[in-house]
Amino acid sequence: MIDYILRFGAITKQQIALAKSKAETIHLKKGEYFSEANKNAKQVGFIVEGVIRVCYYGKNGEEYTRCFVREERFVVDSVSFFNDTPSSEYVEAVTDCTLLVFSKRSFAELSVAISNWNDIFTRILTDALMKKVQDSNTMLNQDATTRYLKFLELFPNMANRVPLSMLASYLGITQSSLSRIRKNIS
């Protein structure tokens, strides 16, 4: 986690020790929520092991996967966490996960103690958003087969780690269409 943070800004050894002391290790079982819709996000997590997805449900219960977050990345519903407002999405463990977590209080304490903490996290969130927009734009105008192939290119080994229904939802196609595509390219 510290190596990842240092890619976005410098902090001293003393500040690193402080950040480590504020992080708590948690484990989520497959299907458990890191944060939930209609509740305020209360933590920022760094995924040590596992895959998490951000999703929401339509009026008729249909499931929409907005993105997947894999190891060595931060995960947070940033709008809810930073604005202290109820979330509109679920952040769910797709696999069993291990995370290093900063509570809202710990994060605020680090913001006070480390002068550039908020700047570093702004850079981290901006980088993640830019990558998400880039990935979405790359796949937006493509046919279903090309979207799936692009997903495999952008996220090697991810297709083997997430359920077919979630992957189909992310790609904006039906599960049966995805099964056909996978069969045709094998």
CSV table of N, CA and C in Angstrom, one decimal, residues 19-183:
chain,number,residue,atom,x,y,z
A,19,ALA,N,0.8,6.3,9.0
A,19,ALA,CA,-0.3,5.7,8.1
A,19,ALA,C,-0.5,4.2,8.3
A,20,LYS,N,0.6,3.5,8.5
A,20,LYS,CA,0.5,2.1,8.8
A,20,LYS,C,-0.2,1.8,10.1
A,21,SER,N,0.0,2.7,11.1
A,21,SER,CA,-0.6,2.5,12.4
A,21,SER,C,-2.1,2.7,12.3
A,22,LYS,N,-2.5,3.5,11.4
A,22,LYS,CA,-4.0,3.9,11.2
A,22,LYS,C,-4.7,2.8,10.4
A,23,ALA,N,-4.0,2.0,9.6
A,23,ALA,CA,-4.7,1.0,8.8
A,23,ALA,C,-5.0,-0.2,9.6
A,24,GLU,N,-6.2,-0.7,9.3
A,24,GLU,CA,-6.7,-1.9,10.0
A,24,GLU,C,-7.0,-3.0,8.9
A,25,THR,N,-6.6,-4.2,9.2
A,25,THR,CA,-6.8,-5.3,8.2
A,25,THR,C,-8.2,-5.9,8.4
A,26,ILE,N,-9.0,-6.0,7.4
A,26,ILE,CA,-10.3,-6.6,7.4
A,26,ILE,C,-10.4,-7.7,6.4
A,27,HIS,N,-11.3,-8.6,6.6
A,27,HIS,CA,-11.5,-9.7,5.6
A,27,HIS,C,-13.0,-9.6,5.2
A,28,LEU,N,-13.2,-9.7,3.9
A,28,LEU,CA,-14.6,-9.8,3.4
A,28,LEU,C,-14.8,-11.1,2.8
A,29,LYS,N,-15.9,-11.8,3.0
A,29,LYS,CA,-16.2,-13.0,2.3
A,29,LYS,C,-16.9,-12.6,1.0
A,30,LYS,N,-16.8,-13.5,0.1
A,30,LYS,CA,-17.4,-13.3,-1.2
A,30,LYS,C,-18.9,-13.0,-1.0
A,31,GLY,N,-19.4,-11.9,-1.6
A,31,GLY,CA,-20.8,-11.5,-1.5
A,31,GLY,C,-21.0,-10.4,-0.4
A,32,GLU,N,-20.0,-10.2,0.5
A,32,GLU,CA,-20.2,-9.2,1.6
A,32,GLU,C,-19.9,-7.8,1.0
A,33,TYR,N,-20.6,-6.8,1.6
A,33,TYR,CA,-20.4,-5.4,1.1
A,33,TYR,C,-19.4,-4.7,1.9
A,34,PHE,N,-18.6,-3.9,1.2
A,34,PHE,CA,-17.6,-3.0,1.8
A,34,PHE,C,-18.3,-1.7,2.1
A,35,SER,N,-19.3,-1.3,1.3
A,35,SER,CA,-20.2,-0.2,1.6
A,35,SER,C,-21.5,-0.5,0.8
A,36,GLU,N,-22.6,0.1,1.2
A,36,GLU,CA,-23.9,-0.2,0.7
A,36,GLU,C,-24.7,1.0,0.2
A,37,ALA,N,-25.5,0.8,-0.8
A,37,ALA,CA,-26.4,1.9,-1.2
A,37,ALA,C,-27.3,2.4,-0.1
A,38,ASN,N,-27.6,3.7,-0.1
A,38,ASN,CA,-28.5,4.3,0.9
A,38,ASN,C,-27.8,4.4,2.3
A,39,LYS,N,-26.5,4.1,2.4
A,39,LYS,CA,-25.8,4.3,3.6
A,39,LYS,C,-24.5,5.1,3.3
A,40,ASN,N,-24.0,5.8,4.3
A,40,ASN,CA,-22.8,6.6,4.1
A,40,ASN,C,-21.6,5.7,4.2
A,41,ALA,N,-20.7,5.9,3.2
A,41,ALA,CA,-19.5,5.1,3.2
A,41,ALA,C,-18.6,5.6,4.3
A,42,LYS,N,-18.1,4.7,5.1
A,42,LYS,CA,-17.4,5.0,6.3
A,42,LYS,C,-15.9,4.6,6.3
A,43,GLN,N,-15.4,4.1,5.1
A,43,GLN,CA,-14.0,3.7,5.1
A,43,GLN,C,-13.5,3.7,3.7
A,44,VAL,N,-12.1,3.8,3.7
A,44,VAL,CA,-11.4,3.7,2.4
A,44,VAL,C,-10.5,2.5,2.6
A,45,GLY,N,-10.5,1.6,1.5
A,45,GLY,CA,-9.8,0.4,1.6
A,45,GLY,C,-8.8,0.2,0.5
A,46,PHE,N,-7.7,-0.5,0.8
A,46,PHE,CA,-6.7,-0.9,-0.2
A,46,PHE,C,-6.7,-2.4,-0.3
A,47,ILE,N,-7.0,-2.9,-1.5
A,47,ILE,CA,-7.2,-4.3,-1.7
A,47,ILE,C,-5.8,-5.0,-1.7
A,48,VAL,N,-5.6,-5.9,-0.7
A,48,VAL,CA,-4.4,-6.7,-0.6
A,48,VAL,C,-4.6,-7.9,-1.4
A,49,GLU,N,-5.8,-8.5,-1.3
A,49,GLU,CA,-6.1,-9.7,-2.0
A,49,GLU,C,-7.6,-9.8,-2.4
A,50,GLY,N,-7.9,-10.1,-3.6
A,50,GLY,CA,-9.3,-10.3,-4.0
A,50,GLY,C,-9.8,-9.3,-5.0
A,51,VAL,N,-11.0,-9.4,-5.4
A,51,VAL,CA,-11.7,-8.5,-6.4
A,51,VAL,C,-12.9,-8.0,-5.8
A,52,ILE,N,-13.2,-6.7,-6.0
A,52,ILE,CA,-14.4,-6.0,-5.5
A,52,ILE,C,-15.0,-5.4,-6.7
A,53,ARG,N,-16.4,-5.3,-6.7
A,53,ARG,CA,-17.1,-4.6,-7.8
A,53,ARG,C,-17.9,-3.5,-7.2
A,54,VAL,N,-18.2,-2.5,-8.1
A,54,VAL,CA,-19.1,-1.4,-7.7
A,54,VAL,C,-20.3,-1.7,-8.6
A,55,CYS,N,-21.5,-1.7,-8.0
A,55,CYS,CA,-22.7,-2.1,-8.7
A,55,CYS,C,-23.9,-1.4,-8.2
A,56,TYR,N,-25.0,-1.4,-9.0
A,56,TYR,CA,-26.2,-0.9,-8.5
A,56,TYR,C,-27.3,-1.8,-9.1
A,57,TYR,N,-28.6,-1.6,-8.6
A,57,TYR,CA,-29.7,-2.4,-9.1
A,57,TYR,C,-30.7,-1.5,-9.7
A,58,GLY,N,-31.3,-1.9,-10.8
A,58,GLY,CA,-32.4,-1.1,-11.5
A,58,GLY,C,-33.7,-1.3,-10.7
A,59,LYS,N,-34.7,-0.6,-11.2
A,59,LYS,CA,-36.0,-0.6,-10.6
A,59,LYS,C,-36.6,-2.0,-10.5
A,60,ASN,N,-36.3,-2.8,-11.5
A,60,ASN,CA,-36.9,-4.2,-11.6
A,60,ASN,C,-36.0,-5.2,-11.0
A,61,GLY,N,-34.9,-4.8,-10.3
A,61,GLY,CA,-34.0,-5.7,-9.7
A,61,GLY,C,-32.8,-6.1,-10.6
A,62,GLU,N,-32.8,-5.6,-11.8
A,62,GLU,CA,-31.7,-5.9,-12.7
A,62,GLU,C,-30.4,-5.4,-12.1
A,63,GLU,N,-29.3,-6.1,-12.3
A,63,GLU,CA,-28.0,-5.8,-11.7
A,63,GLU,C,-27.1,-5.2,-12.8
A,64,TYR,N,-26.4,-4.1,-12.4
A,64,TYR,CA,-25.5,-3.4,-13.3
A,64,TYR,C,-24.1,-3.3,-12.6
A,65,THR,N,-23.1,-3.8,-13.2
A,65,THR,CA,-21.8,-3.7,-12.6
A,65,THR,C,-21.1,-2.6,-13.3
A,66,ARG,N,-20.7,-1.6,-12.5
A,66,ARG,CA,-20.1,-0.4,-13.1
A,66,ARG,C,-18.6,-0.6,-13.3
A,67,CYS,N,-17.9,-1.3,-12.3
A,67,CYS,CA,-16.5,-1.6,-12.5
A,67,CYS,C,-16.0,-2.6,-11.5
A,68,PHE,N,-14.9,-3.2,-11.8
A,68,PHE,CA,-14.2,-4.1,-10.9
A,68,PHE,C,-12.9,-3.5,-10.4
A,69,VAL,N,-12.6,-3.7,-9.1
A,69,VAL,CA,-11.3,-3.2,-8.6
A,69,VAL,C,-10.5,-4.4,-8.1
A,70,ARG,N,-9.3,-4.5,-8.5
A,70,ARG,CA,-8.5,-5.6,-8.1
A,70,ARG,C,-7.4,-5.2,-7.1
A,71,GLU,N,-6.5,-6.2,-6.8
A,71,GLU,CA,-5.4,-6.0,-5.9
A,71,GLU,C,-4.6,-4.8,-6.2
A,72,GLU,N,-4.0,-4.3,-5.1
A,72,GLU,CA,-3.1,-3.1,-5.2
A,72,GLU,C,-3.8,-1.9,-5.7
A,73,ARG,N,-5.0,-1.7,-5.4
A,73,ARG,CA,-5.8,-0.5,-5.7
A,73,ARG,C,-6.6,-0.1,-4.5
A,74,PHE,N,-6.9,1.2,-4.4
A,74,PHE,CA,-7.8,1.7,-3.4
A,74,PHE,C,-9.3,1.5,-3.9
A,75,VAL,N,-10.2,1.3,-2.9
A,75,VAL,CA,-11.6,1.2,-3.2
A,75,VAL,C,-12.3,2.1,-2.2
A,76,VAL,N,-13.2,2.9,-2.7
A,76,VAL,CA,-14.0,3.8,-1.9
A,76,VAL,C,-15.2,4.3,-2.7
A,77,ASP,N,-16.3,4.5,-2.1
A,77,ASP,CA,-17.4,5.3,-2.8
A,77,ASP,C,-17.0,6.7,-2.4
A,78,SER,N,-16.2,7.4,-3.3
A,78,SER,CA,-15.6,8.7,-2.9
A,78,SER,C,-16.7,9.7,-2.7
A,79,VAL,N,-17.8,9.7,-3.5
A,79,VAL,CA,-18.8,10.8,-3.3
A,79,VAL,C,-19.4,10.7,-2.0
A,80,SER,N,-19.8,9.5,-1.6
A,80,SER,CA,-20.4,9.2,-0.3
A,80,SER,C,-19.4,9.5,0.9
A,81,PHE,N,-18.2,9.0,0.8
A,81,PHE,CA,-17.2,9.1,1.8
A,81,PHE,C,-16.8,10.6,2.1
A,82,PHE,N,-16.5,11.3,1.0
A,82,PHE,CA,-15.9,12.6,1.2
A,82,PHE,C,-17.0,13.7,1.4
A,83,ASN,N,-18.2,13.4,0.9
A,83,ASN,CA,-19.3,14.4,1.1
A,83,ASN,C,-20.3,14.0,2.2
A,84,ASP,N,-20.0,12.9,2.9
A,84,ASP,CA,-20.8,12.4,4.0
A,84,ASP,C,-22.3,12.3,3.6
A,85,THR,N,-22.5,11.7,2.4
A,85,THR,CA,-23.9,11.5,1.9
A,85,THR,C,-24.2,10.0,1.6
A,86,PRO,N,-25.4,9.6,1.6
A,86,PRO,CA,-25.7,8.2,1.3
A,86,PRO,C,-25.2,7.8,-0.1
A,87,SER,N,-24.7,6.6,-0.2
A,87,SER,CA,-24.3,6.1,-1.5
A,87,SER,C,-25.4,5.7,-2.4
A,88,SER,N,-25.2,5.7,-3.7
A,88,SER,CA,-26.2,5.2,-4.6
A,88,SER,C,-25.8,3.8,-5.2
A,89,GLU,N,-24.6,3.3,-4.7
A,89,GLU,CA,-24.1,2.1,-5.2
A,89,GLU,C,-23.6,1.1,-4.1
A,90,TYR,N,-23.5,-0.1,-4.5
A,90,TYR,CA,-22.9,-1.1,-3.6
A,90,TYR,C,-21.5,-1.4,-3.9
A,91,VAL,N,-20.6,-1.6,-3.0
A,91,VAL,CA,-19.2,-2.0,-3.2
A,91,VAL,C,-19.1,-3.4,-2.5
A,92,GLU,N,-19.1,-4.4,-3.4
A,92,GLU,CA,-19.2,-5.8,-3.0
A,92,GLU,C,-18.0,-6.6,-3.3
A,93,ALA,N,-17.7,-7.5,-2.4
A,93,ALA,CA,-16.6,-8.5,-2.6
A,93,ALA,C,-17.0,-9.5,-3.6
A,94,VAL,N,-16.3,-9.7,-4.7
A,94,VAL,CA,-16.6,-10.7,-5.7
A,94,VAL,C,-16.0,-12.0,-5.3
A,95,THR,N,-14.8,-11.9,-4.7
A,95,THR,CA,-14.1,-13.0,-4.1
A,95,THR,C,-13.9,-12.8,-2.7
A,96,ASP,N,-13.4,-13.7,-1.9
A,96,ASP,CA,-12.9,-13.5,-0.6
A,96,ASP,C,-11.8,-12.4,-0.7
A,97,CYS,N,-11.8,-11.4,0.2
A,97,CYS,CA,-10.9,-10.3,0.1
A,97,CYS,C,-10.2,-10.0,1.4
A,98,THR,N,-9.0,-9.5,1.3
A,98,THR,CA,-8.3,-8.9,2.4
A,98,THR,C,-8.0,-7.5,2.1
A,99,LEU,N,-8.3,-6.5,3.0
A,99,LEU,CA,-8.1,-5.1,2.7
A,99,LEU,C,-7.4,-4.5,3.9
A,100,LEU,N,-6.7,-3.4,3.6
A,100,LEU,CA,-6.2,-2.5,4.6
A,100,LEU,C,-7.1,-1.3,4.6
A,101,VAL,N,-7.7,-1.0,5.7
A,101,VAL,CA,-8.8,0.0,5.8
A,101,VAL,C,-8.5,1.2,6.7
A,102,PHE,N,-8.8,2.4,6.2
A,102,PHE,CA,-8.8,3.6,7.0
A,102,PHE,C,-10.2,4.0,7.3
A,103,SER,N,-10.6,4.1,8.6
A,103,SER,CA,-11.9,4.6,8.9
A,103,SER,C,-12.0,6.0,8.6
A,104,LYS,N,-13.1,6.6,8.6
A,104,LYS,CA,-13.3,8.0,8.3
A,104,LYS,C,-12.5,8.8,9.3
A,105,ARG,N,-12.5,8.4,10.6
A,105,ARG,CA,-11.8,9.1,11.6
A,105,ARG,C,-10.3,9.1,11.4
A,106,SER,N,-9.8,7.8,11.1
A,106,SER,CA,-8.3,7.7,10.8
A,106,SER,C,-7.9,8.5,9.6
A,107,PHE,N,-8.7,8.5,8.6
A,107,PHE,CA,-8.4,9.2,7.4
A,107,PHE,C,-8.3,10.7,7.7
A,108,ALA,N,-9.2,11.2,8.5
A,108,ALA,CA,-9.2,12.6,8.9
A,108,ALA,C,-8.0,13.0,9.7
A,109,GLU,N,-7.6,12.0,10.6
A,109,GLU,CA,-6.4,12.3,11.4
A,109,GLU,C,-5.2,12.3,10.5
A,110,LEU,N,-5.1,11.4,9.5
A,110,LEU,CA,-4.0,11.5,8.6
A,110,LEU,C,-4.0,12.7,7.8
A,111,SER,N,-5.1,13.2,7.4
A,111,SER,CA,-5.2,14.5,6.7
A,111,SER,C,-4.7,15.7,7.4
A,112,VAL,N,-4.8,15.6,8.8
A,112,VAL,CA,-4.3,16.7,9.6
A,112,VAL,C,-2.8,16.5,9.8
A,113,ALA,N,-2.4,15.3,10.1
A,113,ALA,CA,-1.0,15.0,10.4
A,113,ALA,C,0.0,15.0,9.2
A,114,ILE,N,-0.5,14.7,8.0
A,114,ILE,CA,0.3,14.7,6.8
A,114,ILE,C,-0.2,15.7,5.9
A,115,SER,N,0.6,16.8,5.7
A,115,SER,CA,0.2,18.0,5.0
A,115,SER,C,-0.3,17.7,3.6
A,116,ASN,N,0.3,16.7,2.9
A,116,ASN,CA,-0.1,16.5,1.5
A,116,ASN,C,-1.0,15.2,1.3
A,117,TRP,N,-1.5,14.7,2.4
A,117,TRP,CA,-2.3,13.5,2.4
A,117,TRP,C,-3.5,13.6,1.4
A,118,ASN,N,-4.3,14.7,1.6
A,118,ASN,CA,-5.4,15.0,0.7
A,118,ASN,C,-5.0,15.1,-0.7
A,119,ASP,N,-3.9,15.8,-1.0
A,119,ASP,CA,-3.4,16.0,-2.4
A,119,ASP,C,-3.1,14.6,-3.0
A,120,ILE,N,-2.4,13.8,-2.2
A,120,ILE,CA,-2.1,12.4,-2.7
A,120,ILE,C,-3.3,11.7,-3.1
A,121,PHE,N,-4.3,11.7,-2.2
A,121,PHE,CA,-5.6,11.0,-2.5
A,121,PHE,C,-6.4,11.6,-3.6
A,122,THR,N,-6.3,12.9,-3.8
A,122,THR,CA,-6.9,13.5,-5.0
A,122,THR,C,-6.2,13.0,-6.2
A,123,ARG,N,-4.9,12.8,-6.2
A,123,ARG,CA,-4.2,12.3,-7.4
A,123,ARG,C,-4.6,10.8,-7.6
A,124,ILE,N,-4.7,10.0,-6.5
A,124,ILE,CA,-5.1,8.6,-6.7
A,124,ILE,C,-6.5,8.5,-7.3
A,125,LEU,N,-7.4,9.3,-6.7
A,125,LEU,CA,-8.8,9.2,-7.2
A,125,LEU,C,-8.9,9.7,-8.7
A,126,THR,N,-8.1,10.8,-9.0
A,126,THR,CA,-8.1,11.3,-10.4
A,126,THR,C,-7.6,10.3,-11.3
A,127,ASP,N,-6.5,9.6,-10.9
A,127,ASP,CA,-5.9,8.6,-11.8
A,127,ASP,C,-6.9,7.4,-12.0
A,128,ALA,N,-7.5,7.0,-10.9
A,128,ALA,CA,-8.5,5.9,-11.1
A,128,ALA,C,-9.7,6.3,-12.0
A,129,LEU,N,-10.2,7.5,-11.8
A,129,LEU,CA,-11.3,8.0,-12.6
A,129,LEU,C,-10.9,8.1,-14.1
A,130,MET,N,-9.7,8.6,-14.4
A,130,MET,CA,-9.2,8.7,-15.7
A,130,MET,C,-9.1,7.4,-16.4
A,131,LYS,N,-8.6,6.4,-15.7
A,131,LYS,CA,-8.4,5.0,-16.2
A,131,LYS,C,-9.8,4.4,-16.5
A,132,LYS,N,-10.8,4.7,-15.6
A,132,LYS,CA,-12.1,4.2,-15.8
A,132,LYS,C,-12.8,4.8,-17.0
A,133,VAL,N,-12.6,6.1,-17.1
A,133,VAL,CA,-13.2,6.8,-18.3
A,133,VAL,C,-12.5,6.3,-19.6
A,134,GLN,N,-11.2,6.1,-19.6
A,134,GLN,CA,-10.5,5.6,-20.7
A,134,GLN,C,-11.0,4.2,-21.1
A,135,ASP,N,-11.1,3.3,-20.1
A,135,ASP,CA,-11.6,2.0,-20.3
A,135,ASP,C,-13.0,2.0,-20.9
A,136,SER,N,-13.8,2.8,-20.3
A,136,SER,CA,-15.2,2.9,-20.8
A,136,SER,C,-15.3,3.4,-22.2
A,137,ASN,N,-14.6,4.4,-22.5
A,137,ASN,CA,-14.6,5.0,-23.8
A,137,ASN,C,-14.0,4.0,-24.9
A,138,THR,N,-13.0,3.3,-24.5
A,138,THR,CA,-12.5,2.3,-25.4
A,138,THR,C,-13.5,1.2,-25.8
A,139,MET,N,-14.3,0.9,-24.8
A,139,MET,CA,-15.3,-0.2,-25.0
A,139,MET,C,-16.7,0.3,-25.5
A,140,LEU,N,-16.9,1.5,-25.3
A,140,LEU,CA,-18.3,2.1,-25.5
A,140,LEU,C,-18.8,1.9,-27.0
A,141,ASN,N,-18.0,2.1,-27.9
A,141,ASN,CA,-18.4,2.0,-29.3
A,141,ASN,C,-18.1,0.7,-30.0
A,142,GLN,N,-17.8,-0.3,-29.2
A,142,GLN,CA,-17.4,-1.6,-29.8
A,142,GLN,C,-18.6,-2.6,-29.7
A,143,ASP,N,-18.5,-3.6,-30.6
A,143,ASP,CA,-19.5,-4.7,-30.5
A,143,ASP,C,-19.1,-5.5,-29.3
A,144,ALA,N,-20.0,-6.4,-29.0
A,144,ALA,CA,-19.9,-7.2,-27.8
A,144,ALA,C,-18.6,-8.1,-27.7
A,145,THR,N,-18.3,-8.7,-28.9
A,145,THR,CA,-17.1,-9.5,-28.9
A,145,THR,C,-15.8,-8.7,-28.7
A,146,THR,N,-15.8,-7.5,-29.3
A,146,THR,CA,-14.6,-6.6,-29.2
A,146,THR,C,-14.5,-6.1,-27.8
A,147,ARG,N,-15.7,-5.8,-27.1
A,147,ARG,CA,-15.7,-5.4,-25.7
A,147,ARG,C,-15.1,-6.5,-24.8
A,148,TYR,N,-15.5,-7.7,-25.1
A,148,TYR,CA,-15.0,-8.8,-24.3
A,148,TYR,C,-13.5,-9.0,-24.5
A,149,LEU,N,-13.1,-9.0,-25.7
A,149,LEU,CA,-11.6,-9.1,-26.0
A,149,LEU,C,-10.8,-7.9,-25.4
A,150,LYS,N,-11.4,-6.8,-25.4
A,150,LYS,CA,-10.7,-5.6,-24.8
A,150,LYS,C,-10.6,-5.8,-23.3
A,151,PHE,N,-11.7,-6.3,-22.7
A,151,PHE,CA,-11.7,-6.5,-21.3
A,151,PHE,C,-10.6,-7.5,-20.9
A,152,LEU,N,-10.4,-8.6,-21.7
A,152,LEU,CA,-9.4,-9.6,-21.4
A,152,LEU,C,-8.0,-8.9,-21.5
A,153,GLU,N,-7.9,-8.0,-22.5
A,153,GLU,CA,-6.6,-7.3,-22.7
A,153,GLU,C,-6.3,-6.3,-21.5
A,154,LEU,N,-7.3,-5.6,-21.1
A,154,LEU,CA,-7.1,-4.6,-20.0
A,154,LEU,C,-7.0,-5.3,-18.6
A,155,PHE,N,-7.7,-6.4,-18.4
A,155,PHE,CA,-7.7,-7.0,-17.1
A,155,PHE,C,-7.4,-8.5,-17.2
A,156,PRO,N,-6.1,-8.8,-17.5
A,156,PRO,CA,-5.8,-10.2,-17.7
A,156,PRO,C,-6.1,-11.0,-16.4
A,157,ASN,N,-6.6,-12.2,-16.6
A,157,ASN,CA,-7.0,-13.2,-15.6
A,157,ASN,C,-8.3,-12.8,-14.8
A,158,MET,N,-8.8,-11.6,-15.0
A,158,MET,CA,-10.0,-11.2,-14.3
A,158,MET,C,-11.2,-12.0,-14.7
A,159,ALA,N,-11.4,-12.3,-16.0
A,159,ALA,CA,-12.5,-13.1,-16.4
A,159,ALA,C,-12.7,-14.4,-15.7
A,160,ASN,N,-11.6,-15.0,-15.3
A,160,ASN,CA,-11.6,-16.3,-14.6
A,160,ASN,C,-11.9,-16.1,-13.1
A,161,ARG,N,-11.9,-14.9,-12.6
A,161,ARG,CA,-12.1,-14.6,-11.2
A,161,ARG,C,-13.5,-14.1,-10.8
A,162,VAL,N,-14.2,-13.6,-11.8
A,162,VAL,CA,-15.6,-13.1,-11.6
A,162,VAL,C,-16.6,-13.9,-12.2
A,163,PRO,N,-17.8,-14.0,-11.6
A,163,PRO,CA,-18.9,-14.8,-12.2
A,163,PRO,C,-19.3,-14.2,-13.5
A,164,LEU,N,-19.7,-15.1,-14.4
A,164,LEU,CA,-20.1,-14.8,-15.8
A,164,LEU,C,-21.2,-13.7,-15.8
A,165,SER,N,-22.2,-13.8,-14.8
A,165,SER,CA,-23.3,-12.8,-14.8
A,165,SER,C,-22.8,-11.4,-14.5
A,166,MET,N,-21.8,-11.3,-13.6
A,166,MET,CA,-21.2,-10.0,-13.3
A,166,MET,C,-20.4,-9.4,-14.5
A,167,LEU,N,-19.7,-10.3,-15.1
A,167,LEU,CA,-18.9,-9.8,-16.3
A,167,LEU,C,-19.8,-9.4,-17.4
A,168,ALA,N,-20.9,-10.2,-17.7
A,168,ALA,CA,-21.9,-9.8,-18.7
A,168,ALA,C,-22.5,-8.5,-18.4
A,169,SER,N,-22.8,-8.3,-17.1
A,169,SER,CA,-23.4,-7.0,-16.7
A,169,SER,C,-22.5,-5.8,-16.9
A,170,TYR,N,-21.2,-6.0,-16.6
A,170,TYR,CA,-20.2,-5.0,-16.9
A,170,TYR,C,-20.1,-4.7,-18.3
A,171,LEU,N,-20.1,-5.7,-19.2
A,171,LEU,CA,-20.0,-5.5,-20.6
A,171,LEU,C,-21.2,-5.0,-21.3
A,172,GLY,N,-22.4,-5.0,-20.6
A,172,GLY,CA,-23.6,-4.6,-21.1
A,172,GLY,C,-24.3,-5.6,-22.1
A,173,ILE,N,-24.1,-6.8,-21.8
A,173,ILE,CA,-24.6,-7.9,-22.7
A,173,ILE,C,-25.3,-8.9,-21.8
A,174,THR,N,-26.0,-9.8,-22.4
A,174,THR,CA,-26.7,-10.9,-21.6
A,174,THR,C,-25.6,-12.0,-21.3
A,175,GLN,N,-25.9,-12.8,-20.3
A,175,GLN,CA,-25.0,-13.9,-19.9
A,175,GLN,C,-25.0,-14.9,-21.1
A,176,SER,N,-26.1,-15.2,-21.7
A,176,SER,CA,-26.1,-16.1,-22.8
A,176,SER,C,-25.2,-15.6,-24.0
A,177,SER,N,-25.3,-14.3,-24.3
A,177,SER,CA,-24.5,-13.7,-25.3
A,177,SER,C,-23.0,-13.9,-25.0
A,178,LEU,N,-22.6,-13.6,-23.7
A,178,LEU,CA,-21.2,-13.8,-23.3
A,178,LEU,C,-20.8,-15.2,-23.4
A,179,SER,N,-21.6,-16.1,-23.1
A,179,SER,CA,-21.3,-17.6,-23.2
A,179,SER,C,-21.0,-17.9,-24.7
A,180,ARG,N,-21.8,-17.4,-25.6
A,180,ARG,CA,-21.7,-17.6,-27.0
A,180,ARG,C,-20.3,-17.0,-27.5
A,181,ILE,N,-20.1,-15.8,-27.1
A,181,ILE,CA,-18.8,-15.1,-27.5
A,181,ILE,C,-17.6,-15.9,-27.0
A,182,ARG,N,-17.6,-16.4,-25.7
A,182,ARG,CA,-16.5,-17.1,-25.2
A,182,ARG,C,-16.3,-18.4,-25.9
A,183,LYS,N,-17.4,-19.1,-26.3
A,183,LYS,CA,-17.4,-20.3,-27.0
A,183,LYS,C,-16.8,-20.1,-28.4
